[in-house]
């Protein structure tokens, strides 16, 4: 019986008094969830977070079953990984889709400084590899639209 070598413990920087949260939407579409998203963002801001979210192209990218095609969702998630000063990457909602871009996200994150990532549902396909393979901190917790409900 062989055992895999444990990955090194990675220290996540301490989140300051006004953490920067980058909202991403790599899963299900947001159409029909706009009010919950708005309230969830407001809840994060009221709790002291600086929230970054780019609603541009919403009408074009949120139609269909997912929040855009795989390439667009992968590109947007990877852009969040390298965005300056972001402390937490927070899923806008769960639903299907994140598992389809997980390997690309993990590949892009492999040489980046770790960040905290929050989500549930299909987000688990990204959360677990970030934690288990790369030593990032992930939190199986409410997505932003859940905070707004």
Short mmCIF file of N, CA and C in Angstrom, two decimals:
data_model
loop_
_atom_site.label_atom_id
_atom_site.label_comp_id
_atom_site.label_asym_id
_atom_site.label_seq_id
_atom_site.Cartn_x
_atom_site.Cartn_y
_atom_site.Cartn_z
N UNK A 1 0.84 -1.16 0.00
CA UNK A 1 0.00 0.00 0.00
C UNK A 1 0.89 1.23 0.00
N UNK A 2 0.69 2.08 -0.98
CA UNK A 2 1.50 3.29 -1.05
C UNK A 2 0.66 4.48 -0.62
N UNK A 3 1.35 5.43 -0.06
CA UNK A 3 0.63 6.64 0.34
C UNK A 3 1.21 7.82 -0.42
N UNK A 4 0.32 8.69 -0.85
CA UNK A 4 0.75 9.88 -1.57
C UNK A 4 1.37 10.86 -0.59
N UNK A 5 2.40 11.53 -1.06
CA UNK A 5 3.04 12.54 -0.23
C UNK A 5 2.05 13.68 -0.01
N UNK A 6 1.94 14.14 1.23
CA UNK A 6 1.00 15.24 1.49
C UNK A 6 1.49 16.52 0.81
N UNK A 7 0.54 17.32 0.35
CA UNK A 7 0.93 18.59 -0.25
C UNK A 7 1.36 19.54 0.86
N UNK A 8 2.26 20.46 0.55
CA UNK A 8 2.71 21.39 1.59
C UNK A 8 1.56 22.29 2.04
N UNK A 9 1.59 22.64 3.29
CA UNK A 9 0.56 23.53 3.83
C UNK A 9 0.81 24.92 3.27
N UNK A 10 -0.23 25.48 2.70
CA UNK A 10 -0.13 26.81 2.11
C UNK A 10 -0.83 27.80 3.02
N UNK A 11 -0.17 28.90 3.27
CA UNK A 11 -0.78 29.91 4.13
C UNK A 11 -1.56 30.89 3.26
N UNK A 12 -2.81 31.07 3.63
CA UNK A 12 -3.65 32.06 2.97
C UNK A 12 -3.44 33.38 3.69
N UNK A 13 -3.20 34.45 2.95
CA UNK A 13 -3.03 35.75 3.62
C UNK A 13 -4.25 36.08 4.47
N UNK A 14 -4.01 36.75 5.56
CA UNK A 14 -5.10 37.17 6.43
C UNK A 14 -5.94 38.19 5.68
N UNK A 15 -7.25 38.00 5.72
CA UNK A 15 -8.15 38.91 5.06
C UNK A 15 -8.27 40.16 5.91
N UNK A 16 -8.13 41.31 5.29
CA UNK A 16 -8.16 42.57 6.01
C UNK A 16 -9.56 42.95 6.49
N UNK A 17 -9.65 44.14 7.02
CA UNK A 17 -10.92 44.60 7.58
C UNK A 17 -11.95 44.88 6.49
N UNK A 18 -11.52 45.05 5.25
CA UNK A 18 -12.43 45.24 4.12
C UNK A 18 -11.99 44.29 3.00
N UNK A 19 -12.36 43.01 3.13
CA UNK A 19 -11.91 42.04 2.13
C UNK A 19 -12.51 42.32 0.75
N UNK A 20 -11.71 42.04 -0.26
CA UNK A 20 -12.16 42.20 -1.64
C UNK A 20 -12.69 40.85 -2.12
N UNK A 21 -13.96 40.85 -2.50
CA UNK A 21 -14.64 39.64 -2.98
C UNK A 21 -14.89 39.79 -4.46
N UNK A 22 -14.43 38.82 -5.24
CA UNK A 22 -14.69 38.79 -6.69
C UNK A 22 -15.76 37.75 -6.93
N UNK A 23 -16.91 38.18 -7.43
CA UNK A 23 -18.02 37.28 -7.73
C UNK A 23 -17.83 36.72 -9.13
N UNK A 24 -17.91 35.40 -9.25
CA UNK A 24 -17.80 34.71 -10.54
C UNK A 24 -19.07 33.91 -10.78
N UNK A 25 -19.34 33.61 -12.03
CA UNK A 25 -20.54 32.84 -12.35
C UNK A 25 -20.23 31.76 -13.38
N UNK A 26 -19.49 30.72 -12.96
CA UNK A 26 -19.12 29.66 -13.88
C UNK A 26 -20.12 28.50 -13.97
N UNK A 27 -21.27 28.65 -13.36
CA UNK A 27 -22.24 27.54 -13.32
C UNK A 27 -23.48 27.90 -14.11
N UNK A 28 -24.62 27.69 -13.48
CA UNK A 28 -25.90 27.94 -14.13
C UNK A 28 -26.13 29.41 -14.43
N UNK A 29 -27.02 29.63 -15.38
CA UNK A 29 -27.31 31.00 -15.79
C UNK A 29 -27.90 31.81 -14.64
N UNK A 30 -27.79 33.11 -14.76
CA UNK A 30 -28.28 33.99 -13.70
C UNK A 30 -29.65 34.59 -14.01
N UNK A 31 -30.10 34.43 -15.25
CA UNK A 31 -31.43 34.96 -15.57
C UNK A 31 -32.45 34.33 -14.64
N UNK A 32 -33.27 35.18 -14.04
CA UNK A 32 -34.25 34.71 -13.07
C UNK A 32 -33.73 34.77 -11.64
N UNK A 33 -32.44 35.06 -11.48
CA UNK A 33 -31.81 35.13 -10.16
C UNK A 33 -31.23 36.52 -9.89
N UNK A 34 -31.57 37.48 -10.74
CA UNK A 34 -30.97 38.81 -10.62
C UNK A 34 -31.26 39.48 -9.28
N UNK A 35 -32.49 39.38 -8.81
CA UNK A 35 -32.85 40.03 -7.55
C UNK A 35 -32.08 39.41 -6.38
N UNK A 36 -31.98 38.09 -6.36
CA UNK A 36 -31.23 37.41 -5.29
C UNK A 36 -29.74 37.77 -5.36
N UNK A 37 -29.21 37.89 -6.58
CA UNK A 37 -27.81 38.27 -6.74
C UNK A 37 -27.58 39.69 -6.22
N UNK A 38 -28.45 40.60 -6.58
CA UNK A 38 -28.33 41.99 -6.12
C UNK A 38 -28.38 42.07 -4.60
N UNK A 39 -29.33 41.34 -4.00
CA UNK A 39 -29.44 41.35 -2.54
C UNK A 39 -28.23 40.67 -1.89
N UNK A 40 -27.71 39.61 -2.51
CA UNK A 40 -26.52 38.94 -1.98
C UNK A 40 -25.30 39.83 -2.01
N UNK A 41 -25.12 40.55 -3.11
CA UNK A 41 -24.01 41.50 -3.20
C UNK A 41 -24.16 42.58 -2.15
N UNK A 42 -25.38 43.08 -1.98
CA UNK A 42 -25.64 44.10 -0.95
C UNK A 42 -25.32 43.56 0.44
N UNK A 43 -25.66 42.31 0.71
CA UNK A 43 -25.37 41.70 2.02
C UNK A 43 -23.86 41.64 2.26
N UNK A 44 -23.10 41.28 1.23
CA UNK A 44 -21.64 41.24 1.38
C UNK A 44 -21.09 42.64 1.63
N UNK A 45 -21.59 43.62 0.89
CA UNK A 45 -21.13 45.00 1.08
C UNK A 45 -21.50 45.51 2.47
N UNK A 46 -22.70 45.19 2.93
CA UNK A 46 -23.13 45.63 4.26
C UNK A 46 -22.28 44.98 5.36
N UNK A 47 -21.71 43.81 5.07
CA UNK A 47 -20.87 43.15 6.06
C UNK A 47 -19.43 43.65 6.01
N UNK A 48 -19.15 44.60 5.13
CA UNK A 48 -17.82 45.22 5.09
C UNK A 48 -16.95 44.80 3.93
N UNK A 49 -17.47 44.03 3.00
CA UNK A 49 -16.67 43.59 1.85
C UNK A 49 -16.72 44.61 0.72
N UNK A 50 -15.63 44.68 -0.02
CA UNK A 50 -15.64 45.38 -1.31
C UNK A 50 -15.97 44.29 -2.33
N UNK A 51 -17.06 44.45 -3.05
CA UNK A 51 -17.48 43.41 -3.99
C UNK A 51 -17.21 43.87 -5.41
N UNK A 52 -16.57 42.99 -6.17
CA UNK A 52 -16.32 43.24 -7.59
C UNK A 52 -17.12 42.23 -8.39
N UNK A 53 -17.87 42.74 -9.32
CA UNK A 53 -18.66 41.88 -10.19
C UNK A 53 -18.89 42.62 -11.48
N UNK A 54 -18.72 41.95 -12.58
CA UNK A 54 -18.85 42.59 -13.89
C UNK A 54 -20.11 42.08 -14.59
N UNK A 55 -21.16 42.88 -14.60
CA UNK A 55 -22.39 42.45 -15.23
C UNK A 55 -22.42 42.66 -16.75
N UNK A 56 -21.32 43.16 -17.34
CA UNK A 56 -21.33 43.45 -18.77
C UNK A 56 -21.58 42.18 -19.57
N UNK A 57 -22.32 42.31 -20.60
CA UNK A 57 -22.62 41.18 -21.46
C UNK A 57 -23.62 40.20 -20.87
N UNK A 58 -24.32 40.62 -19.84
CA UNK A 58 -25.24 39.71 -19.16
C UNK A 58 -26.30 39.16 -20.09
N UNK A 59 -26.89 40.01 -20.90
CA UNK A 59 -27.95 39.53 -21.79
C UNK A 59 -27.42 38.51 -22.79
N UNK A 60 -26.19 38.71 -23.24
CA UNK A 60 -25.63 37.82 -24.24
C UNK A 60 -25.12 36.51 -23.63
N UNK A 61 -24.58 36.56 -22.41
CA UNK A 61 -23.90 35.38 -21.87
C UNK A 61 -24.73 34.56 -20.90
N UNK A 62 -25.87 35.04 -20.48
CA UNK A 62 -26.62 34.31 -19.47
C UNK A 62 -27.84 33.59 -20.04
N UNK A 63 -27.87 33.44 -21.33
CA UNK A 63 -29.00 32.71 -21.90
C UNK A 63 -28.62 31.24 -21.99
N UNK A 64 -29.59 30.43 -22.18
CA UNK A 64 -29.33 29.01 -22.25
C UNK A 64 -29.24 28.41 -20.87
N UNK A 65 -28.76 27.20 -20.82
CA UNK A 65 -28.71 26.44 -19.57
C UNK A 65 -27.62 26.94 -18.63
N UNK A 66 -26.49 27.39 -19.17
CA UNK A 66 -25.35 27.83 -18.37
C UNK A 66 -25.13 29.33 -18.52
N UNK A 67 -24.23 29.87 -17.72
CA UNK A 67 -23.91 31.30 -17.76
C UNK A 67 -22.89 31.60 -18.85
N UNK A 68 -23.13 31.12 -20.04
CA UNK A 68 -22.22 31.31 -21.16
C UNK A 68 -21.59 29.99 -21.55
N UNK A 69 -20.88 30.00 -22.68
CA UNK A 69 -20.24 28.76 -23.12
C UNK A 69 -19.01 28.46 -22.25
N UNK A 70 -18.49 27.25 -22.39
CA UNK A 70 -17.39 26.80 -21.53
C UNK A 70 -16.18 27.73 -21.62
N UNK A 71 -15.82 28.17 -22.81
CA UNK A 71 -14.63 29.02 -22.97
C UNK A 71 -14.82 30.36 -22.25
N UNK A 72 -15.99 30.94 -22.40
CA UNK A 72 -16.24 32.23 -21.73
C UNK A 72 -16.21 32.08 -20.22
N UNK A 73 -16.85 31.05 -19.69
CA UNK A 73 -16.88 30.85 -18.25
C UNK A 73 -15.49 30.55 -17.72
N UNK A 74 -14.70 29.76 -18.44
CA UNK A 74 -13.32 29.49 -18.04
C UNK A 74 -12.49 30.77 -18.05
N UNK A 75 -12.61 31.55 -19.11
CA UNK A 75 -11.86 32.80 -19.21
C UNK A 75 -12.20 33.74 -18.05
N UNK A 76 -13.48 33.89 -17.75
CA UNK A 76 -13.89 34.79 -16.67
C UNK A 76 -13.39 34.31 -15.31
N UNK A 77 -13.43 33.00 -15.08
CA UNK A 77 -12.95 32.47 -13.80
C UNK A 77 -11.44 32.68 -13.69
N UNK A 78 -10.72 32.37 -14.74
CA UNK A 78 -9.26 32.54 -14.71
C UNK A 78 -8.87 34.01 -14.55
N UNK A 79 -9.64 34.92 -15.12
CA UNK A 79 -9.37 36.35 -14.92
C UNK A 79 -9.51 36.72 -13.45
N UNK A 80 -10.48 36.12 -12.76
CA UNK A 80 -10.67 36.37 -11.32
C UNK A 80 -9.48 35.84 -10.52
N UNK A 81 -8.89 34.75 -10.98
CA UNK A 81 -7.75 34.16 -10.27
C UNK A 81 -6.55 35.10 -10.22
N UNK A 82 -6.39 35.92 -11.24
CA UNK A 82 -5.21 36.80 -11.31
C UNK A 82 -5.54 38.27 -11.06
N UNK A 83 -6.80 38.58 -10.77
CA UNK A 83 -7.19 39.96 -10.52
C UNK A 83 -6.49 40.48 -9.26
N UNK A 84 -5.94 41.68 -9.35
CA UNK A 84 -5.20 42.28 -8.24
C UNK A 84 -6.05 42.43 -6.99
N UNK A 85 -5.43 42.18 -5.86
CA UNK A 85 -5.98 42.46 -4.53
C UNK A 85 -7.23 41.69 -4.15
N UNK A 86 -7.59 40.65 -4.89
CA UNK A 86 -8.78 39.87 -4.53
C UNK A 86 -8.42 38.92 -3.39
N UNK A 87 -9.25 38.92 -2.35
CA UNK A 87 -9.04 38.03 -1.21
C UNK A 87 -9.86 36.75 -1.34
N UNK A 88 -11.10 36.89 -1.86
CA UNK A 88 -12.03 35.77 -1.92
C UNK A 88 -12.69 35.73 -3.29
N UNK A 89 -12.73 34.56 -3.88
CA UNK A 89 -13.50 34.33 -5.10
C UNK A 89 -14.78 33.63 -4.67
N UNK A 90 -15.93 34.21 -5.00
CA UNK A 90 -17.21 33.72 -4.48
C UNK A 90 -18.14 33.42 -5.66
N UNK A 91 -18.65 32.21 -5.71
CA UNK A 91 -19.56 31.80 -6.78
C UNK A 91 -20.88 32.56 -6.67
N UNK A 92 -21.38 33.07 -7.78
CA UNK A 92 -22.66 33.77 -7.80
C UNK A 92 -23.80 32.78 -7.52
N UNK A 93 -23.72 31.61 -8.10
CA UNK A 93 -24.71 30.56 -7.85
C UNK A 93 -24.10 29.22 -8.20
N UNK A 94 -24.79 28.17 -7.80
CA UNK A 94 -24.35 26.83 -8.14
C UNK A 94 -25.02 26.40 -9.43
N UNK A 95 -25.41 25.15 -9.46
CA UNK A 95 -26.00 24.62 -10.68
C UNK A 95 -24.93 23.95 -11.51
N UNK A 96 -25.32 23.40 -12.58
CA UNK A 96 -24.42 22.65 -13.45
C UNK A 96 -23.45 23.58 -14.16
N UNK A 97 -22.32 23.04 -14.56
CA UNK A 97 -21.41 23.78 -15.42
C UNK A 97 -19.98 23.90 -14.95
N UNK A 98 -19.75 24.06 -13.63
CA UNK A 98 -18.39 24.27 -13.16
C UNK A 98 -17.51 23.05 -13.42
N UNK A 99 -18.09 21.86 -13.33
CA UNK A 99 -17.29 20.66 -13.58
C UNK A 99 -16.73 20.62 -14.99
N UNK A 100 -17.38 21.29 -15.92
CA UNK A 100 -16.94 21.29 -17.31
C UNK A 100 -15.70 22.15 -17.52
N UNK A 101 -15.41 23.07 -16.61
CA UNK A 101 -14.23 23.94 -16.74
C UNK A 101 -13.22 23.71 -15.63
N UNK A 102 -13.49 22.77 -14.75
CA UNK A 102 -12.63 22.56 -13.56
C UNK A 102 -11.18 22.29 -13.92
N UNK A 103 -10.91 21.42 -14.87
CA UNK A 103 -9.52 21.10 -15.18
C UNK A 103 -8.77 22.33 -15.69
N UNK A 104 -9.44 23.18 -16.47
CA UNK A 104 -8.81 24.42 -16.95
C UNK A 104 -8.53 25.39 -15.82
N UNK A 105 -9.44 25.49 -14.86
CA UNK A 105 -9.25 26.36 -13.71
C UNK A 105 -8.07 25.88 -12.88
N UNK A 106 -8.02 24.59 -12.61
CA UNK A 106 -6.94 24.02 -11.79
C UNK A 106 -5.60 24.21 -12.50
N UNK A 107 -5.58 24.00 -13.79
CA UNK A 107 -4.34 24.20 -14.57
C UNK A 107 -3.88 25.66 -14.46
N UNK A 108 -4.81 26.60 -14.59
CA UNK A 108 -4.47 28.03 -14.52
C UNK A 108 -4.02 28.44 -13.12
N UNK A 109 -4.55 27.81 -12.10
CA UNK A 109 -4.27 28.20 -10.71
C UNK A 109 -3.00 27.57 -10.15
N UNK A 110 -2.43 26.61 -10.81
CA UNK A 110 -1.36 25.80 -10.23
C UNK A 110 -0.12 26.59 -9.80
N UNK A 111 0.18 27.71 -10.41
CA UNK A 111 1.35 28.49 -10.04
C UNK A 111 1.00 29.85 -9.45
N UNK A 112 -0.25 30.01 -9.05
CA UNK A 112 -0.70 31.29 -8.51
C UNK A 112 -0.72 31.26 -7.00
N UNK A 113 -0.57 32.42 -6.37
CA UNK A 113 -0.73 32.46 -4.91
C UNK A 113 -2.16 32.08 -4.56
N UNK A 114 -2.34 31.35 -3.48
CA UNK A 114 -3.69 30.87 -3.13
C UNK A 114 -4.61 31.99 -2.68
N UNK A 115 -5.88 31.73 -2.91
CA UNK A 115 -6.95 32.61 -2.46
C UNK A 115 -8.02 31.73 -1.84
N UNK A 116 -8.92 32.33 -1.14
CA UNK A 116 -10.07 31.60 -0.62
C UNK A 116 -11.15 31.58 -1.70
N UNK A 117 -11.88 30.47 -1.78
CA UNK A 117 -12.95 30.30 -2.77
C UNK A 117 -14.17 29.77 -2.04
N UNK A 118 -15.35 30.36 -2.33
CA UNK A 118 -16.59 29.98 -1.65
C UNK A 118 -17.64 29.59 -2.68
N UNK A 119 -18.33 28.47 -2.42
CA UNK A 119 -19.43 28.04 -3.27
C UNK A 119 -19.95 26.69 -2.84
N UNK A 120 -20.95 26.19 -3.55
CA UNK A 120 -21.46 24.84 -3.30
C UNK A 120 -22.08 24.31 -4.57
N UNK A 121 -22.69 23.18 -4.48
CA UNK A 121 -23.31 22.52 -5.62
C UNK A 121 -22.20 22.13 -6.60
N UNK A 122 -22.35 22.48 -7.86
CA UNK A 122 -21.37 22.09 -8.86
C UNK A 122 -20.01 22.76 -8.64
N UNK A 123 -19.96 23.78 -7.81
CA UNK A 123 -18.69 24.44 -7.48
C UNK A 123 -17.72 23.47 -6.83
N UNK A 124 -18.24 22.41 -6.23
CA UNK A 124 -17.40 21.42 -5.56
C UNK A 124 -16.36 20.84 -6.51
N UNK A 125 -16.69 20.75 -7.79
CA UNK A 125 -15.76 20.24 -8.80
C UNK A 125 -14.54 21.12 -8.97
N UNK A 126 -14.61 22.35 -8.52
CA UNK A 126 -13.46 23.27 -8.53
C UNK A 126 -12.89 23.40 -7.12
N UNK A 127 -13.76 23.48 -6.11
CA UNK A 127 -13.29 23.67 -4.73
C UNK A 127 -12.36 22.54 -4.28
N UNK A 128 -12.76 21.31 -4.50
CA UNK A 128 -11.98 20.18 -3.99
C UNK A 128 -10.59 20.09 -4.62
N UNK A 129 -10.45 20.18 -5.95
CA UNK A 129 -9.09 20.12 -6.51
C UNK A 129 -8.22 21.31 -6.07
N UNK A 130 -8.83 22.49 -5.93
CA UNK A 130 -8.03 23.63 -5.46
C UNK A 130 -7.47 23.34 -4.07
N UNK A 131 -8.28 22.73 -3.22
CA UNK A 131 -7.85 22.41 -1.86
C UNK A 131 -6.91 21.22 -1.82
N UNK A 132 -7.32 20.12 -2.43
CA UNK A 132 -6.55 18.88 -2.32
C UNK A 132 -5.27 18.89 -3.13
N UNK A 133 -5.28 19.45 -4.31
CA UNK A 133 -4.09 19.43 -5.16
C UNK A 133 -3.17 20.64 -4.95
N UNK A 134 -3.79 21.80 -4.68
CA UNK A 134 -3.00 23.03 -4.64
C UNK A 134 -2.89 23.65 -3.25
N UNK A 135 -3.62 23.12 -2.27
CA UNK A 135 -3.53 23.64 -0.92
C UNK A 135 -4.26 24.94 -0.68
N UNK A 136 -5.17 25.31 -1.58
CA UNK A 136 -5.96 26.52 -1.39
C UNK A 136 -7.00 26.27 -0.31
N UNK A 137 -7.57 27.35 0.20
CA UNK A 137 -8.68 27.26 1.15
C UNK A 137 -9.98 27.37 0.36
N UNK A 138 -10.85 26.41 0.55
CA UNK A 138 -12.16 26.51 -0.07
C UNK A 138 -13.22 26.30 1.00
N UNK A 139 -14.34 26.94 0.79
CA UNK A 139 -15.43 26.87 1.74
C UNK A 139 -16.68 26.42 1.02
N UNK A 140 -17.18 25.27 1.41
CA UNK A 140 -18.44 24.78 0.87
C UNK A 140 -19.52 25.53 1.62
N UNK A 141 -19.92 26.67 1.06
CA UNK A 141 -20.84 27.56 1.74
C UNK A 141 -21.77 28.24 0.77
N UNK A 142 -22.55 29.18 1.26
CA UNK A 142 -23.59 29.78 0.43
C UNK A 142 -23.02 30.55 -0.76
N UNK A 143 -23.68 30.39 -1.88
CA UNK A 143 -23.33 31.20 -3.05
C UNK A 143 -23.99 32.58 -2.85
N UNK A 144 -23.60 33.55 -3.65
CA UNK A 144 -24.08 34.92 -3.46
C UNK A 144 -25.61 35.01 -3.58
N UNK A 145 -26.20 34.26 -4.53
CA UNK A 145 -27.65 34.31 -4.65
C UNK A 145 -28.34 33.72 -3.43
N UNK A 146 -27.71 32.77 -2.76
CA UNK A 146 -28.28 32.22 -1.51
C UNK A 146 -28.26 33.27 -0.40
N UNK A 147 -27.21 34.09 -0.38
CA UNK A 147 -27.14 35.15 0.63
C UNK A 147 -28.29 36.14 0.43
N UNK A 148 -28.76 36.27 -0.81
CA UNK A 148 -29.82 37.21 -1.11
C UNK A 148 -31.22 36.67 -0.95
N UNK A 149 -31.33 35.44 -0.47
CA UNK A 149 -32.67 34.84 -0.28
C UNK A 149 -33.06 34.86 1.16
#
